[in-house]
Short mmCIF file of C-alpha atoms and ligand atoms in Angstrom, two decimals:
data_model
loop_
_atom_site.label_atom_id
_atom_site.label_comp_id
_atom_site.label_asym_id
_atom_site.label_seq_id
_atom_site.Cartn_x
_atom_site.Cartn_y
_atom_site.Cartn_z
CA UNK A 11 1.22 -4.87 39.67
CA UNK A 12 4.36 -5.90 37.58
CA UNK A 13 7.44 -7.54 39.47
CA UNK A 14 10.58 -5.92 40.04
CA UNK A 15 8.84 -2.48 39.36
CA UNK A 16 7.78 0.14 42.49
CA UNK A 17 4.94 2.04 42.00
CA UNK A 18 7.49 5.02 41.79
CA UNK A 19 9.51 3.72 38.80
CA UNK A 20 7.05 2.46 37.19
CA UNK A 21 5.15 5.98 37.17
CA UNK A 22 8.07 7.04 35.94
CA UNK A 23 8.58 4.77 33.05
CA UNK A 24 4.89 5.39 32.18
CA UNK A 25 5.05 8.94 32.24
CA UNK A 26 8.63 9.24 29.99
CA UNK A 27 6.78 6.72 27.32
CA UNK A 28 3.94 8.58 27.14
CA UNK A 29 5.72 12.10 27.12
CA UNK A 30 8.62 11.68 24.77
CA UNK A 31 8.62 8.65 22.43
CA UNK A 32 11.58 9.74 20.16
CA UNK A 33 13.10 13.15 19.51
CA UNK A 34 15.48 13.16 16.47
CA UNK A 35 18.12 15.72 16.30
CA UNK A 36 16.67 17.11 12.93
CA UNK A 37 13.40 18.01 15.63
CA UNK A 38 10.89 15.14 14.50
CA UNK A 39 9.47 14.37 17.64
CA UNK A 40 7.52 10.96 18.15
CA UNK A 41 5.13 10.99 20.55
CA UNK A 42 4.39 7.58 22.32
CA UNK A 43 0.52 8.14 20.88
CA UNK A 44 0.63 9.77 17.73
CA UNK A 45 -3.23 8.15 16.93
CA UNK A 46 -2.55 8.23 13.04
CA UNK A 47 0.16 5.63 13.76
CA UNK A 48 -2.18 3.15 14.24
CA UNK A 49 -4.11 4.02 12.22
CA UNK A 50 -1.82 3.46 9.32
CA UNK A 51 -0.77 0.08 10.80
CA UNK A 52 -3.94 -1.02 10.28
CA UNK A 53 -4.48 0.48 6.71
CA UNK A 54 -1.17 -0.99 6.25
CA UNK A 55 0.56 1.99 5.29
CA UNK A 56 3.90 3.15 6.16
CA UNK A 57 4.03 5.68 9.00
CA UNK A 58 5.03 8.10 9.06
CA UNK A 59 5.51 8.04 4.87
CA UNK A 60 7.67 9.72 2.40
CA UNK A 61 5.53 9.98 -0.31
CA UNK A 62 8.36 11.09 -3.67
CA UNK A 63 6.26 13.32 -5.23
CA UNK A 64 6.32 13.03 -9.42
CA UNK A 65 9.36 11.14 -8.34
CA UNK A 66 12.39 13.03 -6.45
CA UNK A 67 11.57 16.09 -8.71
CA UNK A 68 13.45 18.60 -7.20
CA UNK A 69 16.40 16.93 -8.37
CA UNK A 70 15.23 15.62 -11.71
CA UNK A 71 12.22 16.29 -14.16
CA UNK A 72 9.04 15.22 -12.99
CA UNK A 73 7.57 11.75 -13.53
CA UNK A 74 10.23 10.41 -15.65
CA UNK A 75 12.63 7.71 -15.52
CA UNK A 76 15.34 9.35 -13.37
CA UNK A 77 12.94 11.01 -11.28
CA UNK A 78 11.61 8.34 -10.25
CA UNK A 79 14.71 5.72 -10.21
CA UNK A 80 16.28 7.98 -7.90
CA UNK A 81 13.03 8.35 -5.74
CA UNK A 82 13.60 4.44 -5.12
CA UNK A 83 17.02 4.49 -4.81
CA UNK A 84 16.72 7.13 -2.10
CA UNK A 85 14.30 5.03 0.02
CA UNK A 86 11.57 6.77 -0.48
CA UNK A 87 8.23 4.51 0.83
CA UNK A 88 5.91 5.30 -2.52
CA UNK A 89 6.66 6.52 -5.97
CA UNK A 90 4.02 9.16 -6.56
CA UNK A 91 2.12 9.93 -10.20
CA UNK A 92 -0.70 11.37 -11.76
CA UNK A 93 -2.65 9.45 -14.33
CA UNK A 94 -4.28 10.28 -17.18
CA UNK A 95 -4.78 8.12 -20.40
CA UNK A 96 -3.97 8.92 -24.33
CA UNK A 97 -6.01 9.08 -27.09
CA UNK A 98 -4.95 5.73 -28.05
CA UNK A 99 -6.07 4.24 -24.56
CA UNK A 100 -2.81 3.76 -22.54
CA UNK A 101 -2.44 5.17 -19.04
CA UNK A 102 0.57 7.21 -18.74
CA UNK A 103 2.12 9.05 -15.83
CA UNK A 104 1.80 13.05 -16.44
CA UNK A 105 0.95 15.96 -14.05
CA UNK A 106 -0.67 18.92 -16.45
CA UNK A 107 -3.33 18.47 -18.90
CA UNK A 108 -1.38 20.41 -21.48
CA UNK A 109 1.98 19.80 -22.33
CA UNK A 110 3.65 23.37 -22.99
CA UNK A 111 5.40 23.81 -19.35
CA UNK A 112 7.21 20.26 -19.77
CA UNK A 113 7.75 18.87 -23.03
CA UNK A 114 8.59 20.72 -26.57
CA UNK A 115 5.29 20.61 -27.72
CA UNK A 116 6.00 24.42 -29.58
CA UNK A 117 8.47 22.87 -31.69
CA UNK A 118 7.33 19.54 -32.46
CA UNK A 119 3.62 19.88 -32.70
CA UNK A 120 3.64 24.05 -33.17
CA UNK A 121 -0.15 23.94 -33.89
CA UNK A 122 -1.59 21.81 -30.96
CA UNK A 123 0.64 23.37 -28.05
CA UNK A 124 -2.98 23.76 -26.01
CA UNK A 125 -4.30 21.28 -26.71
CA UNK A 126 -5.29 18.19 -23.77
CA UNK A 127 -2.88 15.72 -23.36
CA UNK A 128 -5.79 13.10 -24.09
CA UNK A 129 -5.98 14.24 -27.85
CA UNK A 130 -2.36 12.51 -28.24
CA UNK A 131 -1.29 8.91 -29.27
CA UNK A 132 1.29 7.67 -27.23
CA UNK A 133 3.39 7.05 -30.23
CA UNK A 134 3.02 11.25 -30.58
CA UNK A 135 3.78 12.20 -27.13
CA UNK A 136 6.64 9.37 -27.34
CA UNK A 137 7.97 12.11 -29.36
CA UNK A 138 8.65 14.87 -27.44
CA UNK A 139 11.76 15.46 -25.00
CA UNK A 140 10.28 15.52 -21.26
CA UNK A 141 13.61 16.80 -20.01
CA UNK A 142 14.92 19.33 -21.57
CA UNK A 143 12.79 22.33 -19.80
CA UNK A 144 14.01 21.35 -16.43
CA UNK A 145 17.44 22.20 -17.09
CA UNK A 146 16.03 25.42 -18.56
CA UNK A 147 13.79 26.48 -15.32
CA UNK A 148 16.71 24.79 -12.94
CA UNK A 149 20.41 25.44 -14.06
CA UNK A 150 21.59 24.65 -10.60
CA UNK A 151 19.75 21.08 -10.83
CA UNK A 152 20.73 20.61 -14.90
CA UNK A 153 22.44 17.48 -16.22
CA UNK A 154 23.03 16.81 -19.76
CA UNK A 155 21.43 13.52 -19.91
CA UNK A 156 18.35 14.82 -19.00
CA UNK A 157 17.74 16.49 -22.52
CA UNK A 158 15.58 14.11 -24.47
CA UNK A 159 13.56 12.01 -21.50
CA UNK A 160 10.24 10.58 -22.53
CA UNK A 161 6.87 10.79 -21.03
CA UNK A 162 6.47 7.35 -19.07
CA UNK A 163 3.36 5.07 -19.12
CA UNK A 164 1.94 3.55 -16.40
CA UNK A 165 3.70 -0.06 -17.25
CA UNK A 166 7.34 1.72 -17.47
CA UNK A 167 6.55 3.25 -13.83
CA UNK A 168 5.82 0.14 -12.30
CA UNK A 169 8.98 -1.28 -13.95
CA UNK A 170 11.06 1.22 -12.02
CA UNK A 171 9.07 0.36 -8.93
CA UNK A 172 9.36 -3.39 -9.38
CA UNK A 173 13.70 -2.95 -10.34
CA UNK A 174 15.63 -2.64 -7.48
CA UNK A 175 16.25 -3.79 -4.24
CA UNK A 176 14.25 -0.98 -2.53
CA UNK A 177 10.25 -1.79 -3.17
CA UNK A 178 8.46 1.49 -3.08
CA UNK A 179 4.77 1.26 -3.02
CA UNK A 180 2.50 3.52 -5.84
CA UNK A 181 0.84 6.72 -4.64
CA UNK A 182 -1.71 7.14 -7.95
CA UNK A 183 -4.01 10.34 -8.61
CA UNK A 184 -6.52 9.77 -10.88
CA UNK A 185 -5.70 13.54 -12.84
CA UNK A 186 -8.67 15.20 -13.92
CA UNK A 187 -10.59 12.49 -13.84
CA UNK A 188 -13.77 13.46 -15.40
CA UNK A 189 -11.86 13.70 -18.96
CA UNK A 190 -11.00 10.46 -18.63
CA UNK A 191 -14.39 8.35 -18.43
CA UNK A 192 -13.76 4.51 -17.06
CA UNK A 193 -9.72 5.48 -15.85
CA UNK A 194 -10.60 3.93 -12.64
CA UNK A 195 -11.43 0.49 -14.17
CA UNK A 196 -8.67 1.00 -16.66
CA UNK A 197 -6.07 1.68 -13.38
CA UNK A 198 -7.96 -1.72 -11.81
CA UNK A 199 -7.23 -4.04 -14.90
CA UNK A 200 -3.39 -2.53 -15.37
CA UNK A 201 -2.79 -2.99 -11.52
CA UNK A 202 -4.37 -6.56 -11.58
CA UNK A 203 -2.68 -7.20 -14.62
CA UNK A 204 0.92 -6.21 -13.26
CA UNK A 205 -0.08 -8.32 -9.89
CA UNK A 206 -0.27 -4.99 -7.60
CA UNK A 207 -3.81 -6.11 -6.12
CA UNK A 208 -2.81 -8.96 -4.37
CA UNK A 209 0.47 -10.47 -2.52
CA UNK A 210 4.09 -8.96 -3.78
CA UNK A 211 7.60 -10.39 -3.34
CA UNK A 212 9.13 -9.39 0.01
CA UNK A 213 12.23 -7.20 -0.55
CA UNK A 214 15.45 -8.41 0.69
CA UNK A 215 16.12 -7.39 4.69
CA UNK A 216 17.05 -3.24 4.86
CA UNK A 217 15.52 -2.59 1.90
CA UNK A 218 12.07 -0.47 1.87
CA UNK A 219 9.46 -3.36 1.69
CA UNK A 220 5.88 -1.28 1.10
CA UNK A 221 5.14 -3.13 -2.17
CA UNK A 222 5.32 -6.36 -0.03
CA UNK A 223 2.47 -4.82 2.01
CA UNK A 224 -1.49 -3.88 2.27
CA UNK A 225 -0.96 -0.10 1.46
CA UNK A 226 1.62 -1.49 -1.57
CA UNK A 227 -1.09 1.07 -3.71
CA UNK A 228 -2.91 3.85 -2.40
CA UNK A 229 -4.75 6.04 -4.77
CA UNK A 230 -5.51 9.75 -4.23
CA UNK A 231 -8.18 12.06 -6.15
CA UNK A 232 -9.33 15.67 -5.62
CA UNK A 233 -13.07 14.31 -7.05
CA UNK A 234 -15.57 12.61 -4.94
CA UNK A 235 -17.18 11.03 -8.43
CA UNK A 236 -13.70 9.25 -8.96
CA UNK A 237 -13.38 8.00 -5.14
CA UNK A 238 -16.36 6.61 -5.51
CA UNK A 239 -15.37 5.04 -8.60
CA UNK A 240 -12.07 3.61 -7.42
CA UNK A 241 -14.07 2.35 -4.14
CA UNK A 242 -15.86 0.48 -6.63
CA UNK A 243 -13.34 -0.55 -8.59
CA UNK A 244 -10.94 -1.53 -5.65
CA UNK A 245 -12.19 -2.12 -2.31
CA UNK A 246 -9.75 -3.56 -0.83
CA UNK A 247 -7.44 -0.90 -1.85
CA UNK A 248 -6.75 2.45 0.32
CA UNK A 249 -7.21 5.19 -0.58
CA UNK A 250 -6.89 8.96 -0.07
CA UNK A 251 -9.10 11.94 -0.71
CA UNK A 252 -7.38 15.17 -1.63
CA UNK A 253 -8.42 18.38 -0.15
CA UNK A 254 -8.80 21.72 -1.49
CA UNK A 255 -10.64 25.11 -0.83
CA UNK A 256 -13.12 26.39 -3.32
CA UNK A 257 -13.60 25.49 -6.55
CA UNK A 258 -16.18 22.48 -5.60
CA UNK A 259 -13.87 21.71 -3.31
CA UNK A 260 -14.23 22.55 0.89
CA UNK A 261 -16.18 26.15 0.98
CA UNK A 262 -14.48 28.71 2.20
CA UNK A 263 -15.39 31.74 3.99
CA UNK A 264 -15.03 34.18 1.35
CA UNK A 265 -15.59 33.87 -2.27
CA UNK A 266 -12.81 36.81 -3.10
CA UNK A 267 -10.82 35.30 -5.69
CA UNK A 268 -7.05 36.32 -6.19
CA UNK A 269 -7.38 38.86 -9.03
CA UNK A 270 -10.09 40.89 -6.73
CA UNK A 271 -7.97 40.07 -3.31
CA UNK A 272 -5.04 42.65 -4.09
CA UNK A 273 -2.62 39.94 -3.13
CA UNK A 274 0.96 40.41 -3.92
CA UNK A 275 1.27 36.55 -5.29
CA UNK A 276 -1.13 33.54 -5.26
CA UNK A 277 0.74 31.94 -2.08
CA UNK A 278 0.29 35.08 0.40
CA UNK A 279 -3.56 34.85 -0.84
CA UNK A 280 -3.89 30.94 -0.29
CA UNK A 281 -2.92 32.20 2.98
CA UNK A 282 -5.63 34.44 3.86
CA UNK A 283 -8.07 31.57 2.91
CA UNK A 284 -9.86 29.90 5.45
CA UNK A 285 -12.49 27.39 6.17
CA UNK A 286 -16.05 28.48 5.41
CA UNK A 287 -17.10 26.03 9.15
CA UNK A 288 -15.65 23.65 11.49
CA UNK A 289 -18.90 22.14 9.98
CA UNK A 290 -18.42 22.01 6.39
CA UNK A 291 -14.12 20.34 7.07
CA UNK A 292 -15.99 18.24 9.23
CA UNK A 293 -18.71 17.01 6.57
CA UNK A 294 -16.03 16.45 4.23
CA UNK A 295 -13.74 14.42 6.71
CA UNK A 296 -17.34 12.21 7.37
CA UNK A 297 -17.89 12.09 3.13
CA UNK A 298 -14.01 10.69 2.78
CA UNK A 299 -14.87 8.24 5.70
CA UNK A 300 -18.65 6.96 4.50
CA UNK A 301 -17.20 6.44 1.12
CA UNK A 302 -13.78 4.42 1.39
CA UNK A 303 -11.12 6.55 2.06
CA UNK A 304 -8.80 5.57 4.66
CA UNK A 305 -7.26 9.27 4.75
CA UNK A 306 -7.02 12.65 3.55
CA UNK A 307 -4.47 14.65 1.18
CA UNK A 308 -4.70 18.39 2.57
CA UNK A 309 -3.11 21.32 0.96
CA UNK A 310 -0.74 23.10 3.06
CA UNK A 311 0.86 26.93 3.61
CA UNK A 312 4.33 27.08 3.75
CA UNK A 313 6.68 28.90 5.69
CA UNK A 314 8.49 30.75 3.02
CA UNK A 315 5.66 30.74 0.81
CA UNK A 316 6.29 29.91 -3.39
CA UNK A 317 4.35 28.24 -5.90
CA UNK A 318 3.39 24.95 -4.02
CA UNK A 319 2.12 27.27 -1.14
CA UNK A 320 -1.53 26.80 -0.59
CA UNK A 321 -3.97 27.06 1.53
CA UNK A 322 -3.35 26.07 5.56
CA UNK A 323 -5.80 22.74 5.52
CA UNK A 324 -3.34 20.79 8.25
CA UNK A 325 -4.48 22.65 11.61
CA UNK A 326 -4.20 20.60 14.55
CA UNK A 327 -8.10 20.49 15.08
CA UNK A 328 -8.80 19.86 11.35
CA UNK A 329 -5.84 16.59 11.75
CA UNK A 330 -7.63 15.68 15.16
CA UNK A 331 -11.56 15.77 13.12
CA UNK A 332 -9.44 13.53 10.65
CA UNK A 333 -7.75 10.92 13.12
CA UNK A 334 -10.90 11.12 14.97
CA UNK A 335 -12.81 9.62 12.47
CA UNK A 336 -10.32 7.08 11.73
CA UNK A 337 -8.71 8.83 8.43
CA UNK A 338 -4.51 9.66 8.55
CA UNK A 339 -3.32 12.94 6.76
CA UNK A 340 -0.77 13.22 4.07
CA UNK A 341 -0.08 16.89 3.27
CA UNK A 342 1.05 18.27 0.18
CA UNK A 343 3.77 19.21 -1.35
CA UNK A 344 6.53 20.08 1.55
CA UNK A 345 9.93 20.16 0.67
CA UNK A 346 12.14 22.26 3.48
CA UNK A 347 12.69 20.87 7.10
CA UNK A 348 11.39 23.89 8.60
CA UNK A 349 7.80 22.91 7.18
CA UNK A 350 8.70 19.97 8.11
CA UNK A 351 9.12 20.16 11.59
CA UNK A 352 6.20 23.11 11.66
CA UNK A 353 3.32 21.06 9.95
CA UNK A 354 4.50 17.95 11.32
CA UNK A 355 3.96 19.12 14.81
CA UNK A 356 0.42 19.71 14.28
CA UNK A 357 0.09 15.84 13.80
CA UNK A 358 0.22 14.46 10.18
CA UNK A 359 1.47 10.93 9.10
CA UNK A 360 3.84 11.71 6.65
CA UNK A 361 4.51 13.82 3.24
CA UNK A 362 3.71 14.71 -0.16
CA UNK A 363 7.46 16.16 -1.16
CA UNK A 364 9.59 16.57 -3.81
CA UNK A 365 12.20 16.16 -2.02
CA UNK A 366 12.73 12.53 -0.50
CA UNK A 367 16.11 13.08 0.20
CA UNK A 368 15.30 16.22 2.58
CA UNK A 369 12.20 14.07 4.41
CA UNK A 370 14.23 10.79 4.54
CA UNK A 371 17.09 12.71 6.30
CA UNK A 372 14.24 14.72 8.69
CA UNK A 373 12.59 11.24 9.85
CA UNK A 374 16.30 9.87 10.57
CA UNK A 375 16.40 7.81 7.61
CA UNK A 376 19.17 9.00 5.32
CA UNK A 377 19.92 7.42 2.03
CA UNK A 378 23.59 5.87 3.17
CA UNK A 379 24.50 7.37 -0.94
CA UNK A 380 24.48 10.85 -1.94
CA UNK A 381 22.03 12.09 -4.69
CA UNK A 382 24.82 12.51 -6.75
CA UNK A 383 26.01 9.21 -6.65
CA UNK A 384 22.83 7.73 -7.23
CA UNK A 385 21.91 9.98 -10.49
CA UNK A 386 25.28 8.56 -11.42
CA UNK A 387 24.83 4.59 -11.21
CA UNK A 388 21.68 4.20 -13.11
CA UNK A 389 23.28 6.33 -15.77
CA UNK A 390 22.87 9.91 -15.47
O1 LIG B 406 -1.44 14.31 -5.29
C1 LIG B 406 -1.07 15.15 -4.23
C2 LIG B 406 -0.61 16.35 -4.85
O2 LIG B 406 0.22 15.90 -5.88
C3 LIG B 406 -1.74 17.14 -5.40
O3 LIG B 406 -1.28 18.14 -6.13
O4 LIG B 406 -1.34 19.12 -8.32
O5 LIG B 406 0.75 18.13 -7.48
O6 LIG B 406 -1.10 16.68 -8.19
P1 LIG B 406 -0.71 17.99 -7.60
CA1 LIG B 407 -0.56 14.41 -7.70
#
């Protein structure tokens, strides 16, 4: 029995610690034993995490140098990119195997607009203006400056995550791996190379710190092959296995596809998808766990649906088979606080989004300088 405490108030403190936690006025609650909390202490990831997805690229073109300057300069807790390597052998940061939706490629390279982004030098896709299409698709989001950014390599990422007073951590997909034989042991040499597999510099007090600790890296792939491969590569290093219906991915319980499903648009048909088992989530949750993964990246339906809209893989029971077996979940790709609040009720440790801003202010930690502000100071 502790002194100074009746058995009455003590009840009572039990009970309000164990009931409430935290509630924040944008409706995160916190409950007192949200079980992927500790589990990310001790995978030494941030909990729950913002995870800037291609950088803050709602607000500037994807995995670039604003997008992801801004991303840090936010606060966000990990700079997240998708890796694939060039013909001449350097890893660069890029999301689509082709380049037509963001670069120029029709008027620079008119004849080789298909073709795979690992047929190019980097001295040719050096070339082409990574910008300029995102003040086409977004006029409401457009700046000037952005006309003319370059596709990044690995190296000029972890520049922008090493230079400034915030240290984000790197979220890295290995993108299509299977195009890219030996990537993993590339990404192992480049990290070791750039001193991101052991010990970093502790950032200044107030500052985001994640690069100072364990989960500094994580790296994410939709391919068991590559898991594997990064287990092997890097033990010690966490990582996450992304999750998927279909396609070689989780079965599902019908094989309709969306041209024979009659669906209006590919988001209202993701949401008709479902699990093929309990069974078959929960053989993939035991794969992730018997082969290194300290979590799971599930796809997840949104409220207002839209192109990032997939299928609903962030149930309560499929997050509970997940934290059961000692694995945290990281959803993707939620930008609006109402999915926020929604998904994050059912028990995940954080987000995939594009919007770091929008999470940072939903978890209570604004960025003290506007967006605009920001995209001003580091010159844009
Ligand atoms: O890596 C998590 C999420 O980014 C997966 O989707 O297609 O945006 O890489 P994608
Ligand atoms: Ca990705």
């Amino acid at each position: 029995m502790l002194k100074g405490l009746t058995a009455k108030s003590l009840s009572r403190t039990l009970l309000s610690t164990a009931l409430t936690g935290a509630m924040l006025a944008s409706g995160w609650a916190v409950a007192a034993d949200e079980p992927g909390k500790a589990l990310a202490a001790k995978a030494g990831v941030p909990w729950p995490a913002v995870i800037a997805h291609r950088g803050a690229s709602f607000n500037a073109p994807e995995e670039t140098v604003p997008s992801y300057t801004l991303a840090r300069e936010l606060g966000a807790d990990y700079l997240e990119m998708d890796i694939q390597r060039t013909r001449d052998g350097v890893l660069i940061a890029l999301h689509d195997d082709t380049l037509e939706r963001t670069t120029n490629i029709a008027g620079v390279y008119p004849t080789r607009t298909k073709d795979p982004v690992s047929s190019f030098t980097l001295e040719e896709l050096k070339r082409l203006d990574a910008g300029s299409w995102f003040n086409k698709a977004h006029a409401d989001r457009a700046r000037a400056s952005y006309a003319g950014l370059k596709i990044l390599t690995l190296d000029e990422v972890i520049d922008i995550a090493e230079g400034g007073k915030n240290k984000p951590g790197l979220y890295i997909e290995t993108k299509v791996p299977a195009q890219f034989p030996g990537i993993e042991e590339d990404l192992r040499r480049k990290l070791e190379q750039r001193g991101w597999l052991s010990q970093r510099p502790e950032a200044d007090k107030g500052y985001v710190n994640v690069a100072h600790t364990p989960g500094r890296v994580v790296l994410q792939t939709f391919e068991k092959p590559s898991l594997e491969l990064l287990h092997k590569a890097m033990p010690h290093t966490p990582k996450v296995l992304l999750l998927w219906l279909g396609d070689g991915s989780i079965q599902a319980a019908s094989d309709q596809t969306f041209k024979d499903s009659g669906a209006k648009d590919k988001a209202s048909f993701y949401a008709t998808q479902q699990v093929k088992s309990k069974e078959e989530f929960a053989a993939w949750m035991d794969w992730a766990k018997a082969h290194g993964a300290i979590g799971t990246g599930p796809a997840s339906a949104l409220r207002n649906g839209g192109d990032q809209s997939y299928m609903d893989l962030v149930q309560p029971w499929m997050n509970k088979m997940a934290h059961d077996r000692g694995l945290i979940v990281h959803p993707y790709t939620v930008d609006d606080a109402v999915d926020f609040k929604e998904i994050g009720s059912h028990g995940v440790d954080g987000f995939f989004t594009n919007r770091a801003s929008e999470l940072l202010k939903f978890y209570g930690r604004p960025s003290k300088e506007s967006m605009d502000s920001i995209l001003k100071r580091i010159g844009y």
